[in-house]
CSV table of C-alpha atoms in Angstrom, one decimal:
chain,number,residue,atom,x,y,z
A,1,MET,CA,0.0,0.0,-0.1
A,2,SER,CA,2.7,2.4,0.9
A,3,ASP,CA,4.8,1.9,-2.6
A,4,ARG,CA,1.1,2.7,-4.2
A,5,LEU,CA,0.5,5.8,-2.1
A,6,ASP,CA,3.8,6.9,-3.0
A,7,ASP,CA,3.5,6.6,-6.7
A,8,LEU,CA,0.1,8.1,-6.8
A,9,GLU,CA,1.3,11.3,-4.4
A,10,ARG,CA,4.1,11.6,-7.3
A,11,ARG,CA,2.0,11.4,-10.0
A,12,ILE,CA,-0.6,14.1,-8.4
A,13,ASP,CA,2.4,16.2,-8.2
A,14,GLU,CA,3.4,15.7,-11.8
A,15,LEU,CA,-0.2,16.7,-12.6
A,16,ARG,CA,-0.3,19.5,-10.5
A,17,ALA,CA,2.8,21.0,-11.9
A,18,GLY,CA,1.8,20.1,-15.8
A,19,VAL,CA,-1.6,22.0,-15.2
A,20,ARG,CA,0.2,25.0,-13.8
A,21,LYS,CA,2.5,24.9,-17.0
A,22,ALA,CA,-0.4,24.7,-19.3
A,23,MET,CA,-2.3,27.4,-17.8
A,24,ARG,CA,1.0,29.8,-17.9
A,25,VAL,CA,1.3,29.2,-21.7
A,26,ARG,CA,-2.3,29.6,-22.1
A,27,ASP,CA,-2.7,26.0,-23.4
A,28,GLY,CA,-6.3,25.4,-22.3
A,29,ALA,CA,-7.0,21.8,-23.8
A,30,THR,CA,-3.9,20.3,-22.3
A,31,ALA,CA,-4.8,21.9,-18.9
A,32,ARG,CA,-8.2,20.3,-19.1
A,33,VAL,CA,-6.7,16.9,-20.0
A,34,LEU,CA,-4.3,17.2,-17.2
A,35,ARG,CA,-7.1,18.1,-14.6
A,36,ALA,CA,-9.4,15.4,-15.4
A,37,GLU,CA,-6.4,12.8,-14.8
A,38,LEU,CA,-5.5,14.7,-11.6
A,39,ARG,CA,-9.1,14.6,-10.5
A,40,SER,CA,-9.0,10.8,-11.1
A,41,ALA,CA,-5.6,10.1,-9.6
A,42,GLU,CA,-6.9,12.1,-6.2
A,43,ARG,CA,-10.0,10.2,-6.4
A,44,ALA,CA,-7.6,7.0,-6.4
A,45,TRP,CA,-5.4,8.2,-3.7
A,46,ASP,CA,-8.5,8.7,-1.2
A,47,ALA,CA,-9.9,5.4,-2.1
A,48,LEU,CA,-6.6,3.7,-1.0
A,49,VAL,CA,-6.2,5.7,2.0
A,50,SER,CA,-9.8,5.2,3.3
A,51,GLY,CA,-10.2,1.7,2.1
A,52,ARG,CA,-13.3,2.3,-0.4
A,53,PRO,CA,-13.4,1.4,-4.1
A,54,PRO,CA,-12.9,4.5,-6.2
A,55,GLN,CA,-16.0,6.1,-7.5
A,56,ALA,CA,-16.5,5.5,-11.3
A,57,LYS,CA,-17.5,9.4,-11.8
A,58,GLU,CA,-18.3,12.3,-9.6
A,59,GLU,CA,-21.3,12.6,-7.6
A,60,PRO,CA,-23.5,15.4,-9.3
A,61,PRO,CA,-22.6,18.7,-7.8
A,62,LYS,CA,-25.4,20.1,-4.8
A,63,LEU,CA,-27.3,23.0,-6.3
A,64,VAL,CA,-26.1,26.5,-5.1
A,65,THR,CA,-28.8,29.2,-5.0
A,66,VAL,CA,-27.8,32.5,-6.8
A,67,ARG,CA,-27.7,34.1,-3.0
A,68,GLU,CA,-25.3,31.3,-1.7
A,69,GLN,CA,-22.9,31.9,-5.1
A,70,VAL,CA,-22.8,35.6,-4.2
A,71,HIS,CA,-21.9,34.9,-0.5
A,72,GLN,CA,-18.9,32.6,-1.4
A,73,GLY,CA,-17.5,35.0,-3.9
A,74,LEU,CA,-17.8,37.9,-1.4
A,75,ARG,CA,-16.0,35.6,1.5
A,76,LEU,CA,-13.1,34.9,-0.8
A,77,LEU,CA,-12.8,38.4,-1.8
A,78,GLY,CA,-13.0,39.9,1.8
A,79,ALA,CA,-14.2,43.4,0.7
A,80,ALA,CA,-16.9,45.2,-1.1
A,81,ALA,CA,-17.1,44.2,-4.6
A,82,GLN,CA,-19.2,45.0,-8.1
A,83,PRO,CA,-21.4,42.3,-9.2
A,84,ARG,CA,-19.1,41.8,-12.1
A,85,LEU,CA,-16.1,41.1,-9.9
A,86,ILE,CA,-18.2,38.6,-7.5
A,87,VAL,CA,-19.6,36.9,-10.6
A,88,ALA,CA,-15.9,36.5,-12.6
A,89,VAL,CA,-14.8,35.3,-8.9
A,90,SER,CA,-17.5,32.7,-8.5
A,91,ASP,CA,-17.1,31.4,-12.0
A,92,ALA,CA,-13.4,31.2,-11.6
A,93,PHE,CA,-13.1,29.6,-8.3
A,94,PHE,CA,-16.5,28.3,-7.4
A,95,GLY,CA,-17.6,26.8,-10.8
A,96,GLY,CA,-20.5,29.4,-10.2
A,97,THR,CA,-23.4,29.9,-12.9
A,98,ILE,CA,-24.4,33.5,-11.9
A,99,ARG,CA,-24.9,36.3,-14.2
A,100,SER,CA,-24.5,39.8,-13.4
A,101,SER,CA,-28.1,40.7,-14.3
A,102,GLN,CA,-29.2,38.3,-11.6
A,103,LEU,CA,-27.8,40.4,-8.8
A,104,THR,CA,-29.4,43.5,-9.9
A,105,SER,CA,-32.5,43.2,-7.5
A,106,LEU,CA,-30.9,41.1,-4.9
A,107,ARG,CA,-30.1,43.7,-2.6
A,108,ARG,CA,-33.5,44.9,-2.8
A,109,ASP,CA,-34.9,41.7,-1.8
A,110,GLU,CA,-32.5,41.1,1.3
A,111,GLU,CA,-33.6,44.1,2.3
A,112,ARG,CA,-37.4,43.2,2.2
A,113,SER,CA,-36.6,40.0,3.5
A,114,PHE,CA,-34.8,41.8,6.8
A,115,ARG,CA,-37.5,44.4,7.4
A,116,SER,CA,-40.2,41.3,7.3
A,117,SER,CA,-38.1,39.2,9.6
A,118,PRO,CA,-35.1,41.2,11.2
A,119,PHE,CA,-31.9,39.1,11.8
A,120,GLY,CA,-34.2,35.8,10.6
A,121,ARG,CA,-31.0,34.8,8.4
A,122,PRO,CA,-27.6,34.0,9.5
A,123,TYR,CA,-26.4,36.6,7.0
A,124,TYR,CA,-27.8,39.2,4.5
A,125,LEU,CA,-26.0,40.7,1.3
A,126,SER,CA,-25.9,44.2,2.2
A,127,ALA,CA,-24.9,47.5,0.6
A,128,ALA,CA,-21.7,49.2,1.2
A,129,LEU,CA,-22.6,52.7,2.8
A,130,THR,CA,-21.1,56.0,1.1
A,131,ASP,CA,-19.8,59.0,3.2
A,132,ARG,CA,-23.5,60.1,3.1
A,133,LEU,CA,-24.5,57.0,4.9
A,134,SER,CA,-26.5,56.1,1.7
A,135,PRO,CA,-26.2,52.8,-0.2
A,136,ALA,CA,-23.2,53.0,-2.5
A,137,ARG,CA,-24.6,52.1,-6.2
A,138,GLY,CA,-23.5,48.8,-7.1
A,139,LEU,CA,-21.3,47.7,-4.4
A,140,LEU,CA,-22.3,44.6,-2.2
A,141,THR,CA,-20.8,43.5,1.2
A,142,LEU,CA,-21.9,41.0,3.7
A,143,SER,CA,-24.0,41.9,6.9
A,144,THR,CA,-21.6,39.7,8.9
A,145,TRP,CA,-18.6,41.8,8.5
A,146,PRO,CA,-18.0,44.7,10.9
A,147,LEU,CA,-19.3,48.2,9.9
A,148,GLU,CA,-15.8,49.7,9.3
A,149,ARG,CA,-15.6,47.0,6.3
A,150,ARG,CA,-19.0,48.1,5.1
A,151,VAL,CA,-18.8,51.7,4.6
A,152,VAL,CA,-16.5,53.4,1.8
A,153,GLY,CA,-14.5,56.5,2.2
A,154,PRO,CA,-12.6,58.5,-0.5
A,155,LEU,CA,-9.5,55.8,-0.5
A,156,SER,CA,-11.8,52.6,0.1
A,157,PRO,CA,-12.4,51.7,-3.6
A,158,ARG,CA,-8.8,51.2,-4.2
A,159,VAL,CA,-7.9,49.7,-0.8
A,160,ASP,CA,-11.0,47.1,-1.4
A,161,PHE,CA,-9.7,46.4,-5.0
A,162,LEU,CA,-6.3,45.8,-3.5
A,163,THR,CA,-7.5,43.4,-0.9
A,164,CYS,CA,-9.4,41.6,-3.8
A,165,ALA,CA,-6.4,41.2,-5.8
A,166,ILE,CA,-4.6,39.8,-2.9
A,167,ALA,CA,-7.2,37.4,-2.1
A,168,ILE,CA,-7.4,36.3,-5.7
A,169,ALA,CA,-3.7,36.0,-6.0
A,170,GLU,CA,-3.5,34.2,-2.7
A,171,ARG,CA,-5.7,31.5,-4.0
A,172,ASP,CA,-2.7,30.5,-6.2
A,173,PRO,CA,-5.1,30.3,-9.2
A,174,ASP,CA,-4.3,27.2,-11.7
A,175,ASP,CA,-7.5,27.3,-13.7
A,176,GLU,CA,-7.8,29.3,-17.0
A,177,ARG,CA,-10.6,31.4,-15.9
A,178,ALA,CA,-9.0,32.4,-12.6
A,179,LEU,CA,-5.6,33.1,-14.5
A,180,ARG,CA,-7.5,35.5,-16.9
A,181,LEU,CA,-8.9,37.3,-13.7
A,182,LEU,CA,-5.7,37.7,-12.0
A,183,VAL,CA,-4.2,39.1,-15.2
A,184,ARG,CA,-7.0,41.8,-15.3
A,185,MET,CA,-6.3,42.8,-11.7
A,186,ALA,CA,-2.6,42.8,-12.0
A,187,ARG,CA,-2.7,45.1,-15.0
A,188,ASN,CA,-3.7,48.0,-12.6
A,189,ILE,CA,-1.5,47.3,-9.9
A,190,PRO,CA,2.2,48.8,-10.3
A,191,GLY,CA,5.0,46.4,-10.2
A,192,ALA,CA,2.5,43.5,-10.5
A,193,THR,CA,3.8,41.9,-13.8
A,194,ASP,CA,7.5,41.8,-15.0
A,195,GLY,CA,6.6,42.9,-18.6
A,196,THR,CA,6.4,39.2,-20.1
A,197,LEU,CA,3.6,38.3,-22.0
A,198,GLY,CA,2.9,35.1,-19.6
A,199,PRO,CA,0.3,35.4,-16.8
A,200,PRO,CA,1.7,36.9,-13.8
A,201,ASP,CA,3.0,35.3,-10.8
A,202,PRO,CA,0.5,35.4,-7.9
A,203,ALA,CA,3.3,36.2,-5.1
A,204,ARG,CA,4.6,38.9,-7.0
A,205,VAL,CA,0.9,40.3,-7.7
A,206,ALA,CA,0.2,39.9,-3.9
A,207,ALA,CA,3.2,41.8,-2.9
A,208,ALA,CA,2.6,44.6,-5.0
A,209,ALA,CA,-0.9,44.9,-3.9
A,210,ARG,CA,0.3,44.8,-0.5
A,211,ALA,CA,3.2,47.4,-1.1
A,212,GLU,CA,0.5,50.0,-2.3
A,213,LEU,CA,-1.8,49.0,0.5
A,214,ARG,CA,0.6,50.3,3.1
A,215,VAL,CA,0.4,53.5,1.5
A,216,HIS,CA,-3.4,53.9,1.5
A,217,ALA,CA,-4.3,51.8,4.8
A,218,ASP,CA,-3.7,54.4,7.8
A,219,ARG,CA,-5.8,57.2,6.2
A,220,ASP,CA,-8.5,55.0,4.8
A,221,THR,CA,-8.9,53.0,8.2
A,222,ARG,CA,-9.4,56.4,9.8
A,223,ASP,CA,-11.8,57.8,7.5
A,224,ARG,CA,-14.0,54.3,7.6
A,225,ALA,CA,-13.8,54.6,11.5
A,226,GLU,CA,-15.6,57.8,11.2
A,227,LEU,CA,-18.1,56.6,9.0
A,228,ALA,CA,-18.7,53.7,11.1
A,229,GLU,CA,-19.1,55.5,14.2
A,230,ARG,CA,-21.6,58.1,12.2
A,231,ALA,CA,-23.6,55.1,11.1
A,232,THR,CA,-24.0,53.6,14.6
A,233,ALA,CA,-25.1,56.9,16.2
A,234,GLN,CA,-27.4,58.0,13.3
A,235,LEU,CA,-28.8,54.9,11.9
A,236,GLY,CA,-31.1,51.7,12.8
A,237,ASP,CA,-30.7,48.5,12.2
A,238,ALA,CA,-31.8,48.3,8.6
A,239,ALA,CA,-30.1,51.6,7.5
A,240,ARG,CA,-26.7,49.9,9.0
A,241,LEU,CA,-27.4,47.0,6.4
A,242,PHE,CA,-29.0,48.8,3.4
A,243,GLY,CA,-28.3,52.7,3.9
A,244,ALA,CA,-30.0,55.5,4.8
A,245,ALA,CA,-32.5,57.0,2.3
A,246,THR,CA,-31.3,59.6,0.0
A,247,LEU,CA,-33.2,63.0,-0.6
A,248,SER,CA,-33.8,61.4,-4.4
A,249,THR,CA,-35.0,58.2,-3.1
A,250,ILE,CA,-37.5,59.7,-0.5
A,251,LYS,CA,-39.0,62.4,-3.5
A,252,LYS,CA,-39.8,59.0,-5.4
A,253,GLU,CA,-41.4,57.2,-2.8
A,254,LYS,CA,-43.9,60.5,-2.1
A,255,ALA,CA,-44.4,60.8,-5.9
A,256,LYS,CA,-45.9,57.2,-6.0
């Protein structure tokens, strides 16, 4: 058994290296073949360790709702994000099936659910709050995050972008979709690429993002702390999650 395990572990290492190499040269066809072999080898390793016969095929995936897929994406990113980034992360790392258009009314649905049964769910997909304590357009957060992470000051969009880039890079992407996402993020971070045409090194992207993040972090932390203090003092439970009504929304409501 020990020799068989050793052989499988060596083969798994070789396949992982092969997948990474294929991704770096953008050979998607070879990568897909190698990933299929890798999954088969990993199932054989699991079966040998557990004493169970290997499964002929993978079990069908559990159906995950749009809401749960958005939750997965935001948890990975760790910062307020636009729907298109959440969709890209869900697709690249979780095999997601959501589209940006499906997120349009999601926050409103979450707010209605909260108002009808406050804190009835373990988490809510909530809005980021601007310096006016109104909902930031198109930015989603998680209700389980501290208020300081759910408000956005002048530097917060850049800080959140860098935070998201670090989270993506640290997942060490070896999937073609994940690498494309990392390439797009790296283009907007000074020093994240070495000027070559190949995919960037994830460690380099993370290091470059952290270097810039250190420049902005102190100021952004102060700004967010002040906003969070105002929100705590001025807003009720629902408004802290979904934002205070602005003058324009009040006028619309009165016109109905």
